[in-house]
GROMACS .gro file of C-alpha atoms in nm:
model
   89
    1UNK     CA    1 -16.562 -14.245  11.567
    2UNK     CA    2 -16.487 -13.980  11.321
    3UNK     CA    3 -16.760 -13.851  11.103
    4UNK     CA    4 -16.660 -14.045  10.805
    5UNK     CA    5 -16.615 -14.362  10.976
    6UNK     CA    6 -16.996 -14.320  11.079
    7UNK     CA    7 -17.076 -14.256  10.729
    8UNK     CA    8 -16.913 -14.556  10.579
    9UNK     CA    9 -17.066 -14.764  10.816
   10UNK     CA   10 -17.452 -14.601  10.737
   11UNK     CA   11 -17.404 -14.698  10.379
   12UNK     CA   12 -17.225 -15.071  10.487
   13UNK     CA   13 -17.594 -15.084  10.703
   14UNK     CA   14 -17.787 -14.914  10.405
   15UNK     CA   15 -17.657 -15.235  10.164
   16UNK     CA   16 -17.700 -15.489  10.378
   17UNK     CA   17 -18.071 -15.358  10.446
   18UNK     CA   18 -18.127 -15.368  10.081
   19UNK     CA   19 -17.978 -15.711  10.038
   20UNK     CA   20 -18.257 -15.785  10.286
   21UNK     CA   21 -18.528 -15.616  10.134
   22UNK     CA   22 -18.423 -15.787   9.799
   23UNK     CA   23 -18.433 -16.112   9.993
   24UNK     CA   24 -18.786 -16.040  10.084
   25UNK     CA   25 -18.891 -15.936   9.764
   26UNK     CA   26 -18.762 -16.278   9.601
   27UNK     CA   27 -18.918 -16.480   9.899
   28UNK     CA   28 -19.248 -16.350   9.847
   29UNK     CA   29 -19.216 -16.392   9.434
   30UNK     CA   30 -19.208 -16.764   9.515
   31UNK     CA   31 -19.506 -16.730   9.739
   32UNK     CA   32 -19.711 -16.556   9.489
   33UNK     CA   33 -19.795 -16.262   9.767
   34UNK     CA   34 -19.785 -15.892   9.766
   35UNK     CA   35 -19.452 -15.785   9.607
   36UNK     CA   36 -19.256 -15.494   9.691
   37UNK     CA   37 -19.297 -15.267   9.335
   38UNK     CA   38 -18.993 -15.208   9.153
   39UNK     CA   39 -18.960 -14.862   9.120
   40UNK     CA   40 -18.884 -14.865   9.501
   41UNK     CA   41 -18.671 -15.172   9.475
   42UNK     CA   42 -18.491 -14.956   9.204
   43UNK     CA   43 -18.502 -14.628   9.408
   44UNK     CA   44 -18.337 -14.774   9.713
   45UNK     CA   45 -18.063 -14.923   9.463
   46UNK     CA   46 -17.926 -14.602   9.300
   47UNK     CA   47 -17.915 -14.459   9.630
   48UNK     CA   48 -17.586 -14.574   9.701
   49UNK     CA   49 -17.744 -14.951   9.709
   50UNK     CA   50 -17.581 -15.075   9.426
   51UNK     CA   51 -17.395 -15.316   9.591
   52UNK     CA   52 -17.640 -15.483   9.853
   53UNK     CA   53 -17.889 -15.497   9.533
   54UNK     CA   54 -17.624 -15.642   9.311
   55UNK     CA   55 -17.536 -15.884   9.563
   56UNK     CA   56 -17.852 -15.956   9.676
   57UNK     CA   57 -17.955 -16.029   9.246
   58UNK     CA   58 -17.671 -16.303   9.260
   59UNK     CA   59 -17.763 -16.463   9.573
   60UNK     CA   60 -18.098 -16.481   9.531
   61UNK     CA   61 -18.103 -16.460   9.151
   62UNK     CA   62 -18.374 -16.209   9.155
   63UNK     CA   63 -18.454 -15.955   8.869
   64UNK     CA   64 -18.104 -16.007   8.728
   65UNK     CA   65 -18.276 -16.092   8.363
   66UNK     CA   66 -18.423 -15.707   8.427
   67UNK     CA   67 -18.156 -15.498   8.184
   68UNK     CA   68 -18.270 -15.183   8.395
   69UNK     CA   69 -18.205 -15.325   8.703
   70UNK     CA   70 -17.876 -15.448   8.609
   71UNK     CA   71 -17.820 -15.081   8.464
   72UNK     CA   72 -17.927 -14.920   8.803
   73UNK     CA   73 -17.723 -15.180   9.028
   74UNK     CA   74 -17.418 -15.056   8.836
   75UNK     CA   75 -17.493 -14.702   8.868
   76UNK     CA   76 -17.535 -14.724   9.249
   77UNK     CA   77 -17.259 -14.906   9.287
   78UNK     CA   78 -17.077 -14.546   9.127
   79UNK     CA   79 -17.306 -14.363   9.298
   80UNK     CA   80 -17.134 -14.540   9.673
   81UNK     CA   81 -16.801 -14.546   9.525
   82UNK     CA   82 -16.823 -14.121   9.457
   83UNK     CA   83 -16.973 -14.090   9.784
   84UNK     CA   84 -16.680 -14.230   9.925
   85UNK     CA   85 -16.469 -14.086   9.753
   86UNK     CA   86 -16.552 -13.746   9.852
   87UNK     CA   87 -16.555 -13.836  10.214
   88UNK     CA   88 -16.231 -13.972  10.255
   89UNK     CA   89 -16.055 -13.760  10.057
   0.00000   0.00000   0.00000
């Protein structure tokens, strides 16, 4: 596997492990337990997480009435798309 093959598949793994952690987030909200804060919820999504988060908002409609988080989602999701960018080209 070349080196940017491994790369695109870290950040494929990186957004499905945010989808996840988005997943656990809402699943406790309903519970009324211990929440994960959202500065690391939003931390982990400009991170080239944009995707998994955004996803992971629709599916589970979680913090998609947040205008932040939608802002951050959609910067991730530039912040993946550059880093791919620059390692295919």
């Amino acid at each position: 596997m070349k080196i940017n093959e491994g790369i695109t598949v870290t950040l494929l793994i990186w957004n499905v492990m945010i989808f996840i952690i988005y997943g656990i987030d809402k699943y406790k909200a309903r519970r009324g337990v211990w929440r994960i804060p959202e500065k690391i919820l939003l931390t982990i999504a400009l991170v080239c997480g944009g995707f998994g988060a955004w996803l992971a908002g629709r599916t589970f409609h979680h913090k998609t009435r947040k205008w932040y988080f939608k802002t951050v989602w959609f910067l991730g999701m530039v912040t993946t798309i550059v880093a791919l960018y620059f390692i295919w080209r």
